[in-house]
Coordinates of C-alpha atoms and ligand atoms in Angstrom, one line a residue:
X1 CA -4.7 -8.2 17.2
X2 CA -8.1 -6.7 16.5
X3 CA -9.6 -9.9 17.8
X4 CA -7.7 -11.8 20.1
X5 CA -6.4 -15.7 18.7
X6 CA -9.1 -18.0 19.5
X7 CA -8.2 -21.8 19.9
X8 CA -10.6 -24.6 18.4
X9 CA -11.8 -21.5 16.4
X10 CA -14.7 -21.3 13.8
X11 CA -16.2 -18.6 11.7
X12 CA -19.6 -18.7 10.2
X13 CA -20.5 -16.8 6.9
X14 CA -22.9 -16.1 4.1
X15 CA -23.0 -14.6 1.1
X16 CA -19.3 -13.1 1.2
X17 CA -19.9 -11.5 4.8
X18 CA -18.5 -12.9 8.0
X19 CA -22.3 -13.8 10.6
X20 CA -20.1 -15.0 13.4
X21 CA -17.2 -15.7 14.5
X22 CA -16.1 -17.8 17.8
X23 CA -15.7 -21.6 19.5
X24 CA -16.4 -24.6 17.1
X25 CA -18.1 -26.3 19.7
X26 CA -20.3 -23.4 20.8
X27 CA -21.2 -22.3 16.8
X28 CA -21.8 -25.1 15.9
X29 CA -24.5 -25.6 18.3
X30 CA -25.9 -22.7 17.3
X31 CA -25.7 -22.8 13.5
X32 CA -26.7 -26.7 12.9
X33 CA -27.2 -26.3 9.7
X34 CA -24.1 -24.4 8.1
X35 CA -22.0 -26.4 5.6
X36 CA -19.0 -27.4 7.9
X37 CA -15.2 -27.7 6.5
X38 CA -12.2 -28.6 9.0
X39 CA -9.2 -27.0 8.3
X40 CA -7.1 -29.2 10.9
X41 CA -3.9 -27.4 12.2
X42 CA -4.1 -24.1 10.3
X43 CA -4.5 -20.1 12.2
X44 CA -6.8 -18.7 10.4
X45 CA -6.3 -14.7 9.7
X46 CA -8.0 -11.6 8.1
X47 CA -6.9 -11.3 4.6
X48 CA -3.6 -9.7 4.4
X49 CA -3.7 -5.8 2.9
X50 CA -1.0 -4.6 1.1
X51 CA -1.0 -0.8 1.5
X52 CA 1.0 0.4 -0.9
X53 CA 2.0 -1.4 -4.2
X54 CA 2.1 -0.2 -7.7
X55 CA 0.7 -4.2 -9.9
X56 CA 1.4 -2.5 -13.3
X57 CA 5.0 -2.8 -12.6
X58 CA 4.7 -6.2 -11.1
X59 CA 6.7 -8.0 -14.2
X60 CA 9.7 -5.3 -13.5
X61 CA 12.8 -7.3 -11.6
X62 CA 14.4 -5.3 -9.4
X63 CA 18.2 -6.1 -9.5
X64 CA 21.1 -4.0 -7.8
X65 CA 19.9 0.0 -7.2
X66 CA 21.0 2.1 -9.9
X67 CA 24.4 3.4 -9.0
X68 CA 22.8 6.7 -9.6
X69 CA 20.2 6.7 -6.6
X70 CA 17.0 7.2 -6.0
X71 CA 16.1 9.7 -8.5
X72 CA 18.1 7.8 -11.6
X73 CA 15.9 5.1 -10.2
X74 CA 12.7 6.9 -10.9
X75 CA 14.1 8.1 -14.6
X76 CA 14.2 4.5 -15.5
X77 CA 10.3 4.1 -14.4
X78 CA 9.5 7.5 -16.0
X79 CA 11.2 5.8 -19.4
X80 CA 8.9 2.9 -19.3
X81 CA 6.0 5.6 -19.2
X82 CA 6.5 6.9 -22.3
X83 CA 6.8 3.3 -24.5
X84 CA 4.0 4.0 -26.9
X85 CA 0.1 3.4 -26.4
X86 CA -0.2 -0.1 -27.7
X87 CA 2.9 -1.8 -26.1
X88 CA 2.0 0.2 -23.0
X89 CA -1.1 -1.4 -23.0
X90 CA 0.2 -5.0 -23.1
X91 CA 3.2 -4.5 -20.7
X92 CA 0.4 -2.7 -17.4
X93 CA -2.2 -5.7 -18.5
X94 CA 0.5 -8.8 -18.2
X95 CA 1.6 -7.0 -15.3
X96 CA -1.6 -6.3 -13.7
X97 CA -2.1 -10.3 -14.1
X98 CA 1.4 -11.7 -12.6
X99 CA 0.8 -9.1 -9.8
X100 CA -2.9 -9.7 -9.3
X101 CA -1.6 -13.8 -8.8
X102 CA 1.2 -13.4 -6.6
X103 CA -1.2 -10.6 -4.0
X104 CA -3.3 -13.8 -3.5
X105 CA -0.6 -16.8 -3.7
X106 CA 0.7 -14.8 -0.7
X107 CA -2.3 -14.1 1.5
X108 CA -3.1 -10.5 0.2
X109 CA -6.8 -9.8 -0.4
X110 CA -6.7 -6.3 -0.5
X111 CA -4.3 -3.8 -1.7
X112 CA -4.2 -0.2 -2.0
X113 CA -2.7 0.4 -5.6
X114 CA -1.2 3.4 -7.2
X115 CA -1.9 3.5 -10.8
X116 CA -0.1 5.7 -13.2
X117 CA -2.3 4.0 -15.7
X118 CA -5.8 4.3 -14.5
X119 CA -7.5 3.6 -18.1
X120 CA -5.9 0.1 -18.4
X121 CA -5.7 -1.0 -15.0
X122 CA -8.9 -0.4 -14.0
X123 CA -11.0 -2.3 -16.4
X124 CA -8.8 -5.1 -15.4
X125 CA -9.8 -4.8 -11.8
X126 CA -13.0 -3.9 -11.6
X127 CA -14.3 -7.5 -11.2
X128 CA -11.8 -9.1 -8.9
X129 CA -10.3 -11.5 -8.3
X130 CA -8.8 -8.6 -5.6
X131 CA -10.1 -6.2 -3.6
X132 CA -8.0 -2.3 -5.0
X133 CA -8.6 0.9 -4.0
X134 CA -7.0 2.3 -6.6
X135 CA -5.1 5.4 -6.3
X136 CA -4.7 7.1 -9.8
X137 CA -1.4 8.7 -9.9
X138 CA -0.7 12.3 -11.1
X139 CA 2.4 14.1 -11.6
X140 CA 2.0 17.9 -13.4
X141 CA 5.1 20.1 -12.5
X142 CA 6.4 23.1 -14.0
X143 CA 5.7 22.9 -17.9
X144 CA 3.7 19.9 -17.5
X145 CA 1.5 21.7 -14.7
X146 CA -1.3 22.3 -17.1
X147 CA -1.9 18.8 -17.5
X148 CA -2.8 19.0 -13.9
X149 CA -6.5 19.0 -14.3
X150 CA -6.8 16.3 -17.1
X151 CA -5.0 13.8 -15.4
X152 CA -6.8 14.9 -12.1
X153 CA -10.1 13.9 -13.9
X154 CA -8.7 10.3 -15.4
X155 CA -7.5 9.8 -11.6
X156 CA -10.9 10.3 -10.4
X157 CA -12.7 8.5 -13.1
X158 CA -15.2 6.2 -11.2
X159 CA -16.6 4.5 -14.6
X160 CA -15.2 1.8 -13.3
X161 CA -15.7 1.4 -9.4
X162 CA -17.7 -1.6 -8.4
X163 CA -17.4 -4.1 -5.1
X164 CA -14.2 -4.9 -6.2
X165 CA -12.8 -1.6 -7.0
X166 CA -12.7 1.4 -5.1
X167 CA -11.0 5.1 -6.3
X168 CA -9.0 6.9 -4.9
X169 CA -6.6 9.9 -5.7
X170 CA -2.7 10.5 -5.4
X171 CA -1.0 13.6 -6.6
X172 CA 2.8 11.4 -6.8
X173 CA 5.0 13.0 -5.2
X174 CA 6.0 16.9 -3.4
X175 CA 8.6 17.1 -6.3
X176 CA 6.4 16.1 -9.1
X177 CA 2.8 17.5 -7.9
X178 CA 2.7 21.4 -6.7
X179 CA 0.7 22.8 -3.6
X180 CA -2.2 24.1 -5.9
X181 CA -1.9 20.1 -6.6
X182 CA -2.2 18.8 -3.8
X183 CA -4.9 21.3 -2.8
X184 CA -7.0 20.2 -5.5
X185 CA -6.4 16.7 -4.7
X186 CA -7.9 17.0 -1.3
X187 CA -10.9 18.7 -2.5
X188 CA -11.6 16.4 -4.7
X189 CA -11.0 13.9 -2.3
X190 CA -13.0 15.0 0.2
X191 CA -16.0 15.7 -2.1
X192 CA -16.2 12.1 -3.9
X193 CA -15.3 10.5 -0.5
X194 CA -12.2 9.6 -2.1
X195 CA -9.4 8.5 0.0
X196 CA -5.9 10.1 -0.7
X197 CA -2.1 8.9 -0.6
X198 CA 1.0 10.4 -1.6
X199 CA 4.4 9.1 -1.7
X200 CA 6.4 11.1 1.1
X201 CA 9.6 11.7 3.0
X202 CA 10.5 8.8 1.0
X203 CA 14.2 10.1 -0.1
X204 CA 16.6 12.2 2.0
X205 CA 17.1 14.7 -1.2
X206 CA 13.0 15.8 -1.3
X207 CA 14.2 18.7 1.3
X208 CA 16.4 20.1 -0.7
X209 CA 14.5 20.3 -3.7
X210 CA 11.9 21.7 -2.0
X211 CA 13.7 24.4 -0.5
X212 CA 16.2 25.0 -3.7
X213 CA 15.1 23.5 -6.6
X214 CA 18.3 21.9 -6.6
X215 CA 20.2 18.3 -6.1
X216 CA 19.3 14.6 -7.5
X217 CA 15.6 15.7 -8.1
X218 CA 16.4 18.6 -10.1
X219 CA 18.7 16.7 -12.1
X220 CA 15.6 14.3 -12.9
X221 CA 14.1 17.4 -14.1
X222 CA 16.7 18.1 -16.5
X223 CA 16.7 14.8 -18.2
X224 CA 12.8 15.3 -18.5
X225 CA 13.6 18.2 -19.7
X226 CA 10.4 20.3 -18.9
X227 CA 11.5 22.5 -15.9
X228 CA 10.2 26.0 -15.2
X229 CA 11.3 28.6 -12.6
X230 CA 7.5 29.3 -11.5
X231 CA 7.5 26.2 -9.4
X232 CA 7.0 27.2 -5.9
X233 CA 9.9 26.5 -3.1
X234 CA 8.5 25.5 0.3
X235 CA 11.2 25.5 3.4
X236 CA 10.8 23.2 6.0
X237 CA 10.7 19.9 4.6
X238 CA 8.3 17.5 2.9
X239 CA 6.3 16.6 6.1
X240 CA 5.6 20.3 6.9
X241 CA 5.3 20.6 3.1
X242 CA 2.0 17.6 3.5
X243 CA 0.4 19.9 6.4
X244 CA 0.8 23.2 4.7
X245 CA -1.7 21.7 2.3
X246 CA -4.2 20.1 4.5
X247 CA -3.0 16.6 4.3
X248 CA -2.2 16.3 7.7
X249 CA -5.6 16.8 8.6
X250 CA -7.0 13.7 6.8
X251 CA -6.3 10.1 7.2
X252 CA -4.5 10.1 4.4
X253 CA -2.0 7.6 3.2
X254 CA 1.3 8.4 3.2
X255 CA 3.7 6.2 1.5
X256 CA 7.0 5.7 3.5
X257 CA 7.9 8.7 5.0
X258 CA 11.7 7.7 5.5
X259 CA 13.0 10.9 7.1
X260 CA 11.3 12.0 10.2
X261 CA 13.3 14.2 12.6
X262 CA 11.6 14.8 16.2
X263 CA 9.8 17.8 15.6
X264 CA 8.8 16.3 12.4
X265 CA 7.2 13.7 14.3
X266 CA 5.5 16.1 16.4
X267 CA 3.5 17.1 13.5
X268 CA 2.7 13.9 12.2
X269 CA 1.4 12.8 16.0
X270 CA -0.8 15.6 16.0
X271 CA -2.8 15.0 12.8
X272 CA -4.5 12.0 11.6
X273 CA -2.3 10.9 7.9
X274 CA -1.4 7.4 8.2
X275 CA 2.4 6.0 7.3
X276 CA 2.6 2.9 4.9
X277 CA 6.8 1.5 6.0
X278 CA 7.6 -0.9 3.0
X279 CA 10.1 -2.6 5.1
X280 CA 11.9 -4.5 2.3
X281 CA 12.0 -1.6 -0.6
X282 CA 13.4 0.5 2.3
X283 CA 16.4 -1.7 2.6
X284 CA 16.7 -1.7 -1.1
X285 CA 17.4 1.7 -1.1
X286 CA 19.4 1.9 1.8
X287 CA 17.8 4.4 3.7
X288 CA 18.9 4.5 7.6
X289 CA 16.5 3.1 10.3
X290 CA 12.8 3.6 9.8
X291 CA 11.1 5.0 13.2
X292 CA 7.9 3.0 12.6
X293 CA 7.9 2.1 16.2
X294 CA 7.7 5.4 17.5
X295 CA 5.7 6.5 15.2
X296 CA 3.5 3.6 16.8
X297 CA 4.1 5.0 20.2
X298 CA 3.1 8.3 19.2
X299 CA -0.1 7.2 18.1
X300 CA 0.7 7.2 14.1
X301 CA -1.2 4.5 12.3
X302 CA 1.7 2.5 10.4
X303 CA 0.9 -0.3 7.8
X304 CA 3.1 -2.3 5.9
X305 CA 3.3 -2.3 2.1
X306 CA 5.4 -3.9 -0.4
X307 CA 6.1 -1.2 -2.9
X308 CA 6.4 -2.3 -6.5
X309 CA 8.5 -4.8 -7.9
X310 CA 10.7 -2.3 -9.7
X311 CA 12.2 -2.0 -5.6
X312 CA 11.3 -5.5 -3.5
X313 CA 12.0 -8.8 -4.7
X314 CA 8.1 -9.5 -4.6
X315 CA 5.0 -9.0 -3.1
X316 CA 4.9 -11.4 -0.4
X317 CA 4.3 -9.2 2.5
X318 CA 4.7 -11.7 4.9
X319 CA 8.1 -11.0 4.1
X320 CA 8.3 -7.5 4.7
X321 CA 6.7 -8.3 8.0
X322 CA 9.8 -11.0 8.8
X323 CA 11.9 -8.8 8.1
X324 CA 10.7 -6.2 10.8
X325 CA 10.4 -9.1 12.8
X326 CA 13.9 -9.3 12.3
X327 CA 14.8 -5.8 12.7
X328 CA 12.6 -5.7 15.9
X329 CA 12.6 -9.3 17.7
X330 CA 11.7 -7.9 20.7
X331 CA 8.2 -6.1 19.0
X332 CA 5.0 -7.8 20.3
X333 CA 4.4 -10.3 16.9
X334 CA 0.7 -9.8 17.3
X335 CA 1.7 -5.8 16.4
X336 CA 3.3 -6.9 13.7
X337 CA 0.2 -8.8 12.3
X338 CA -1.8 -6.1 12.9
X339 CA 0.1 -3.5 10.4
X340 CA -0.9 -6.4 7.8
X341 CA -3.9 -6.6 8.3
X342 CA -6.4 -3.7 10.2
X343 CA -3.8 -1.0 10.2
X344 CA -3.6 -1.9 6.5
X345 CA -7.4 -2.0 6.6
X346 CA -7.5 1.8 8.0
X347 CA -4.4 3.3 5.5
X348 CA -6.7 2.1 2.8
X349 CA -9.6 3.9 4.4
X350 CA -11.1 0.0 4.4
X351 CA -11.5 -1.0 8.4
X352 CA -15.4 -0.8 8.3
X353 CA -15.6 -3.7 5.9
X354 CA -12.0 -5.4 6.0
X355 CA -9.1 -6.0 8.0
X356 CA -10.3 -8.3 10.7
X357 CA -12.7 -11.4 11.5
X358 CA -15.3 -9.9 12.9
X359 CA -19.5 -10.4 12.4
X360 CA -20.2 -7.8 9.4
X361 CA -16.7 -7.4 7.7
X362 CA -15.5 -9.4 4.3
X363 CA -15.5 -13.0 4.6
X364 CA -11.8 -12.8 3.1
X365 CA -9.3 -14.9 5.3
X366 CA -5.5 -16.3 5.0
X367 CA -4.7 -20.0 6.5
X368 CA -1.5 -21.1 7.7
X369 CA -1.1 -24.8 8.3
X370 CA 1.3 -24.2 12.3
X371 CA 2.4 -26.8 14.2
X372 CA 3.9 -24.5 17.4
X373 CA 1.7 -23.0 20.5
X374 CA 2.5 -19.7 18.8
X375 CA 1.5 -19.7 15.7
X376 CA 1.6 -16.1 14.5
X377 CA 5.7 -16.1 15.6
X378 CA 6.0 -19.4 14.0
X379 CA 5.1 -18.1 10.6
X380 CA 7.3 -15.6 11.3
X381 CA 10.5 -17.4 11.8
X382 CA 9.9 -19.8 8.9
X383 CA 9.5 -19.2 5.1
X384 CA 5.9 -20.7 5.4
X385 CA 3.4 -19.3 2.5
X386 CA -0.5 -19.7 2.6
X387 CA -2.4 -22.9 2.6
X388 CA -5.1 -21.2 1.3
X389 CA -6.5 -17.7 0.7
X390 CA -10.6 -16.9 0.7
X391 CA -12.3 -13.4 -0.6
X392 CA -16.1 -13.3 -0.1
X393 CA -15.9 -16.7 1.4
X394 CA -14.8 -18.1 -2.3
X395 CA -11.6 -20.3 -1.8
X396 CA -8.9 -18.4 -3.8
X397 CA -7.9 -21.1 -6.9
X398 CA -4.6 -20.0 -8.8
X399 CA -4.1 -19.6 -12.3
X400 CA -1.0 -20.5 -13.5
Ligands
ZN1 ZN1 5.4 3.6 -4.4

């Protein structure tokens, strides 16, 4: 970890921020007058940050894949996009809510959240109860490239940014954003000091659409029905496609990146994007193994997200992080912990003020109640949730 586990622990803090962190016996010594609360057998751990979820589809189930694939997959979200205004409006805020409760009934204090909906979502976020850095979603291909710049400035809105909220930009996808797209993302970006993220790599088929304009993607086009032959074709595949517009260079976020060949992880090594693995949406879809670990080894910042719950059963991350644990049993669990927490901090572009318990960061913790010597396996290898979640030092209480 960050820090390593301390035993007989305690951490002082004030006002939302963590003063101090270190031996009971010796802060308490040194802060006599701090209220004091024992938390008995509990490991005590940074807030958990989910990296990549979508809360406005947090009331969708996910069920069997579509026999269909990936793409018929994405037609049934794009279909729930175009219900009208008003029930629109109702179905993002309920699901806002039941995802906003589950992030912190499962440890989650921060999240970095793609919002297709910016204009509902954010008002609903912008004074907690969770820390977002929300990443408002555009997609403007082919006919529907002229929307580009409208839904460009309702993704960089910051009307409503506060402590709470933070905003951030992401261009959706290499088959539904084009280069002058993404280009104009990362300007933007990089002017507002607006972190980016993308999803990428995330299905085998991107490559081919990318090269010909053809296969499950292009059929997605066809039932949207707005396709136009001045989209550009790119060859090489999607990660090349990310550094031929300057994403490679940033510390962007990338969501999944799936397919990685060895030269493709060449690039990635050599520039500084970070890859969100959403371990259990991943196996959804059946995609074949997911090189996180050497994309570890090669210096790659990987974090763990839980996707949306139109693809993962919910958003309890810890789960996502079993089941690498299972994939990997032989992976140092402390690593593990780590992508939940300050490699989840630094996809989000969050480590100077979250991530880890350290003097100066975010008073926001997650406690365990263990009973083993070693606790962060322990949780692990049992189906144990949070005893209790705090953000800005405020003890989490859950609405029901
Ligand atoms: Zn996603």
């Amino acid at each position: 970890m960050d820090a390593p586990p301390i035993r007989d622990a305690a951490v002082v803090f004030h006002s939302g921020t963590i003063l101090a962190v270190g031996s009971a016996q010796h802060l308490r010594q040194k802060y006599p007058h701090a209220i004091r609360e024992d938390l008995g057998n509990v490991v005590l751990l940074p807030g958990l940050v989910n990296a990549h979820v979508h809360l406005e589809l947090s009331d969708c189930r996910c069920g069997k894949p579509p026999a269909g694939g990936f793409a018929a997959w994405l037609l049934q979200l794009v279909q729930r996009n175009s219900q009208p205004g008003s029930q629109i409006e109702s179905t993002v805020t309920q699901a806002v809510r039941i995802g906003v409760e589950q992030c912190l009934r499962f440890g989650i204090t921060s999240v970095g959240d793609i919002t297709r909906q910016a204009s509902i979502t954010r008002p609903l976020l912008r004074d907690g109860r969770l820390r977002v850095t929300s990443y408002g979603e555009i997609q403007a291909m082919a006919q529907r490239r002229n929307l580009f710049t409208e839904r460009l400035a309702v993704a960089a809105d910051a009307t409503f940014a506060s402590d709470w909220l933070r905003i951030g930009i992401s261009p959706h996808a290499p088959y539904t954003v084009e280069p002058f797209g993404f280009a104009a993302c990362r300007t933007a970006g990089m002017e507002n000091h607006f972190p980016l993220a993308t999803h990428l790599a995330e299905a085998v088929e991107e490559a081919e659409f990318l090269s010909h304009h053809t296969g499950p993607f292009r059929e997605l086009w066809k039932a949207i029905g707005q396709w136009d032959e001045r989209v550009p074709t790119f060859t090489g595949g999607p990660i090349r496609f990310a550094q031929s517009v300057g994403w490679l260079e940033l510390p962007a976020l990338l969501a999944h990146v799936n397919y990685c060949d060895d030269e493709e992880m060449s690039i990635l090594a050599a520039g500084r994007a970070g890859v969100v693995y959403c371990p259990r949406t991943h196996r959804y879809f059946g995609h074949p193994p997911h090189r996180w670990r050497d994309m570890l080894a090669r210096g790659v910042n990987v974090a763990l997200g839980t996707d949306s719950c139109a693809s993962s059963p919910d958003l309890n991350l810890v789960d996502d992080a079993r089941l690498i644990h299972e994939i990997a049993p032989d992976f140092p669990v402390e690593s593990i912990w780590e992508m939940v927490t300050i490699r989840g901090a630094k996809a989000i572009d969050g480590e100077q003020s979250i991530g880890s318990i350290a003097p100066g960061k975010c008073a926001d913790f997650v406690g365990f109640g263990v009973e083993s010597e070693t606790p962060l396996r322990e949780i692990l290898e049992s189906g144990k949730t949070p005893l209790r979640t705090w953000i800005a030092g405020q003890a989490v209480e859950h609405q029901p």
